[in-house]
Amino acid sequence: MSVETRSTGLDRVTGPILNAIIKHPVLVAVLTWLGVTALFFVLNPGVMSRPNIWGNIFRETALMGPVAIMVAVLMIGGDFDMTVGANYAMSAMFFITIVNQGIPPIVAILATLALGGAVGLMNGALVTFTGIHSFIITLGGWFSIRGALLLIFSGSASLNTDVSLLQIFSYEFGANFEALVLWMFLILFGALYLVHRTAYGNHLYAVGSDRDAARARGIRVTRTRLVAFTLTGMSAAFASLMHVARFGTARPILQTELPLMAIAAAVLGGCALFGGRGSPNAGFFGALTFGTFGAGLIAAGANSAWYQFFVGVVLVAAVVFNRHINTLRQEKR
Amino acid sequence: MTRKSTDNTVEFETVSRRHMLAATGTIGAAGIAGCSGNGNGGGNGNGGGNGNGGGTGTTNQVENQDISIRYIPHGAPGQDPFWSAQSEGWEMAVDQLGVDAAYQGPDSSSNFTQQVSNVETAIDSGADAIAVTLPDPDLFQEALQRAAEEGVYVIVTNVTEQSFLESGEQSMPYHGYVGQNEAAVGSTLASNTLPLIEEELGSQPSRAVILNHDPGHSALSMRQDGIEQVLNDQGVPHDWIEVPGGDPSGVISRLASFRSSNPDTSLVFTLGPTAGNPAIDYITNEGLEGEVFHAGCDISQSQAEAINEGYNLAAVIQQPALQAYLAAHYLTTQVGSGILTPTHTPTGPTFVDASNVGAVEKQIETFGVA
């Protein structure tokens, strides 16, 4: 079955769209997001056209977006990181604690990013050294970091003082649009450049598709994976800094669902579960779709329990569609 | 129900509005409006007449259709029986009032950041009035400030700032609190429970353990502090452990492993039914009745039965259904008629033991938790 050979009226419209999607897989993610947005516009046109609502959607997405973007990058290389939620909570608690003890904010920010990156690096080192699947290793990391946090902190922690430096994240341009949205786009563009414009990006796809073949071609597989793990850990720390900038407080059980939501976002956007396919765009649009859902349902006056239900339905629908597109793409080759 | 006198103009307007709602209801049916939890606009609209849901459609309700209220607490009814009682109390009031309403807490309990975000979205989507809980007050500063600026009426239920309870001092704008004074809960529970267990054992408990199902939740911390203070004063050795809220078997296994390393533990304190129910199950499953006793916050069916059986000593209750029920009424009457919400409506704490558990049985039957 080939797309071009069909000639019904409907196919004359869908044919070019399908072809475009086959060429640019990220369009599935974009269309999913547009579909969700359109649904809420139909349900609630007056509310969804307010800038404040969109400011809120982007502000929410910005806390998950950086992590989803880097988890997508990690998944291209064929790995998972289940520690991102615990890492996020730990980084936030760490930052608040050291700032409260008088460490200059700029030093604290760098130290927090280094800590998050170190957790990622340790994940990567354990995974590559033991050869055990990253899902298992980082699942263990998730529980042990959470446990350690609960041992150290019995409750929430808040910043004692106003840290003006955090304005670089929390500055509001109006209508709920805060600087952290710009930071998320900066991370997205950085990740897109890294994955699609550098030799490292090529290596990552090769490692994700077939590790042995990549090694045979002289690619430094371990180093490639370590870099992806470290960047993912740093993204969790970065997102946690934006969290603290926005809320001024954190607690040990923050973001328990983040690892699964980040993977779901990346898969929704077209990342393959076993590596070799996807784009940072996938994580971004997946996160944006979830963010739009969350706010859209509340704005429509719905019970928020519908959120998980719809996330599940849209996730499966998008994955089925993605697989269909992949089959078509392979037939075209 | 009394029928409020209305003039024809109002009646006429409401009829045409109802037709509009019927139209939007039809559009919504294609999507999700029909599953929006309240079903209010669509339901009444499609009926096209009063007396739709079992004769509850009075003129008051028709007027209330224009009032949009939201309940955005930190609890998810599916995870915690306490919040399912809250949700049922809310729905009961909403049905009586015929108001446009939704329960919009986070989809998993204690996701405070999602809770804040839902509050922000509700403000921006044009809600008239919102009831929230403040489990971590710092998080809500900005959102409640914005609500005040946008003219959205906000009240607090269930848990609020400590300073408000101590001296009435508010660090952010809201118009009243419906709930108990949390600072008194832990000490009320512990100081009344210790004499009861002494009666049973003939001496003070050799060791007590406190199960906290949500560390970092300010109200639970207050309860825990209150219990610990009494235990310290009375010289009862004690520990606290974190247990997974929403995972009953996890609660049981944590408690079981704690007791296997501390077999002298004879008193278990819980801070809510999500840990209290499994703790009761643990005692009966292991056949520890008469050896290990429980006392907790809020009361469920199995806890009430266990009080009658004797191994559950006591509970301090706050009537969750009433908190949500009153919240819906306070919000609606403020928006509709300008009635001011009382500064503090205490729904508890009430100490319940074998002598007075009968008084709350009906409430437990109706809502699951009192």
Tab-separated table of C-alpha atoms in Angstrom, chain A residues 91-207:
chain	number	residue	atom	x	y	z
A	91	SER	CA	18.193	19.622	43.744
A	92	ALA	CA	15.429	21.935	44.933
A	93	MET	CA	15.944	20.952	48.593
A	94	PHE	CA	19.718	21.254	48.202
A	95	PHE	CA	19.507	24.714	46.630
A	96	ILE	CA	17.151	26.043	49.319
A	97	THR	CA	19.265	24.586	52.116
A	98	ILE	CA	22.577	26.040	50.967
A	99	VAL	CA	21.108	29.431	50.091
A	100	ASN	CA	19.534	29.603	53.557
A	101	GLN	CA	22.981	28.902	55.009
A	102	GLY	CA	24.388	31.943	53.286
A	103	ILE	CA	25.996	30.539	50.129
A	104	PRO	CA	25.865	33.223	47.396
A	105	PRO	CA	22.989	32.429	45.004
A	106	ILE	CA	25.152	32.266	41.876
A	107	VAL	CA	27.429	29.694	43.538
A	108	ALA	CA	24.377	27.819	44.774
A	109	ILE	CA	22.897	27.688	41.263
A	110	LEU	CA	26.139	26.289	39.818
A	111	ALA	CA	26.502	23.818	42.687
A	112	THR	CA	22.919	22.614	42.198
A	113	LEU	CA	23.463	22.096	38.472
A	114	ALA	CA	26.676	20.226	39.262
A	115	LEU	CA	24.866	18.025	41.777
A	116	GLY	CA	22.090	17.212	39.288
A	117	GLY	CA	24.678	16.487	36.613
A	118	ALA	CA	26.626	14.280	39.052
A	119	VAL	CA	23.521	12.198	39.730
A	120	GLY	CA	23.091	11.785	35.969
A	121	LEU	CA	26.743	10.896	35.526
A	122	MET	CA	26.519	8.345	38.317
A	123	ASN	CA	23.441	6.800	36.684
A	124	GLY	CA	25.349	6.606	33.415
A	125	ALA	CA	28.447	5.156	35.036
A	126	LEU	CA	26.448	2.445	36.827
A	127	VAL	CA	24.523	1.594	33.673
A	128	THR	CA	27.540	1.400	31.366
A	129	PHE	CA	29.782	-0.302	33.940
A	130	THR	CA	27.310	-3.011	34.959
A	131	GLY	CA	25.636	-3.423	31.579
A	132	ILE	CA	22.271	-3.619	33.343
A	133	HIS	CA	19.392	-1.848	31.617
A	134	SER	CA	19.165	1.811	32.535
A	135	PHE	CA	15.504	1.444	33.497
A	136	ILE	CA	16.415	-0.873	36.390
A	137	ILE	CA	19.463	1.055	37.551
A	138	THR	CA	17.680	4.397	37.577
A	139	LEU	CA	14.549	2.903	39.138
A	140	GLY	CA	16.806	1.920	42.034
A	141	GLY	CA	18.207	5.442	41.993
A	142	TRP	CA	14.703	6.906	42.163
A	143	PHE	CA	13.857	5.002	45.344
A	144	SER	CA	17.171	5.486	47.083
A	145	ILE	CA	17.286	9.231	46.423
A	146	ARG	CA	13.689	9.651	47.601
A	147	GLY	CA	14.440	7.578	50.687
A	148	ALA	CA	17.544	9.596	51.472
A	149	LEU	CA	15.590	12.842	51.088
A	150	LEU	CA	12.924	11.648	53.512
A	151	LEU	CA	15.614	10.628	55.982
A	152	ILE	CA	17.294	14.031	55.832
A	153	PHE	CA	14.252	16.316	55.551
A	154	SER	CA	11.093	15.551	57.487
A	155	GLY	CA	9.087	18.278	55.770
A	156	SER	CA	9.159	21.131	53.322
A	157	ALA	CA	11.885	23.765	53.075
A	158	SER	CA	11.447	27.408	52.113
A	159	LEU	CA	13.855	30.161	51.128
A	160	ASN	CA	14.451	32.460	54.113
A	161	THR	CA	15.232	35.479	52.012
A	162	ASP	CA	14.234	36.911	48.668
A	163	VAL	CA	16.888	35.824	46.190
A	164	SER	CA	16.820	38.542	43.553
A	165	LEU	CA	19.004	36.505	41.203
A	166	LEU	CA	16.093	34.088	40.775
A	167	GLN	CA	14.325	36.867	38.854
A	168	ILE	CA	16.191	35.521	35.820
A	169	PHE	CA	13.626	32.692	35.976
A	170	SER	CA	10.601	34.226	37.622
A	171	TYR	CA	10.460	37.676	35.994
A	172	GLU	CA	6.930	38.102	34.648
A	173	PHE	CA	6.436	39.788	31.298
A	174	GLY	CA	2.666	39.959	31.846
A	175	ALA	CA	-0.274	37.580	31.386
A	176	ASN	CA	1.528	34.876	33.413
A	177	PHE	CA	4.368	34.644	30.880
A	178	GLU	CA	7.505	34.279	32.973
A	179	ALA	CA	11.160	34.218	32.042
A	180	LEU	CA	11.316	30.486	32.706
A	181	VAL	CA	9.403	29.936	29.452
A	182	LEU	CA	12.290	31.558	27.560
A	183	TRP	CA	14.757	29.313	29.385
A	184	MET	CA	12.799	26.278	28.296
A	185	PHE	CA	13.030	27.402	24.663
A	186	LEU	CA	16.744	28.067	25.110
A	187	ILE	CA	17.188	24.483	26.305
A	188	LEU	CA	15.042	23.217	23.431
A	189	PHE	CA	17.111	25.066	20.823
A	190	GLY	CA	20.343	23.956	22.485
A	191	ALA	CA	19.184	20.333	22.445
A	192	LEU	CA	17.996	20.591	18.835
A	193	TYR	CA	21.388	21.970	17.815
A	194	LEU	CA	23.221	19.255	19.723
A	195	VAL	CA	21.156	16.411	18.293
A	196	HIS	CA	20.651	17.554	14.716
A	197	ARG	CA	23.708	19.675	13.933
A	198	THR	CA	26.691	18.079	15.662
A	199	ALA	CA	28.697	14.875	15.327
A	200	TYR	CA	27.573	14.014	18.852
A	201	GLY	CA	23.967	13.923	17.633
A	202	ASN	CA	24.835	11.484	14.839
A	203	HIS	CA	26.644	9.285	17.320
A	204	LEU	CA	23.643	9.326	19.641
A	205	TYR	CA	21.275	8.065	16.930
A	206	ALA	CA	23.817	5.400	15.962
A	207	VAL	CA	24.219	4.269	19.579
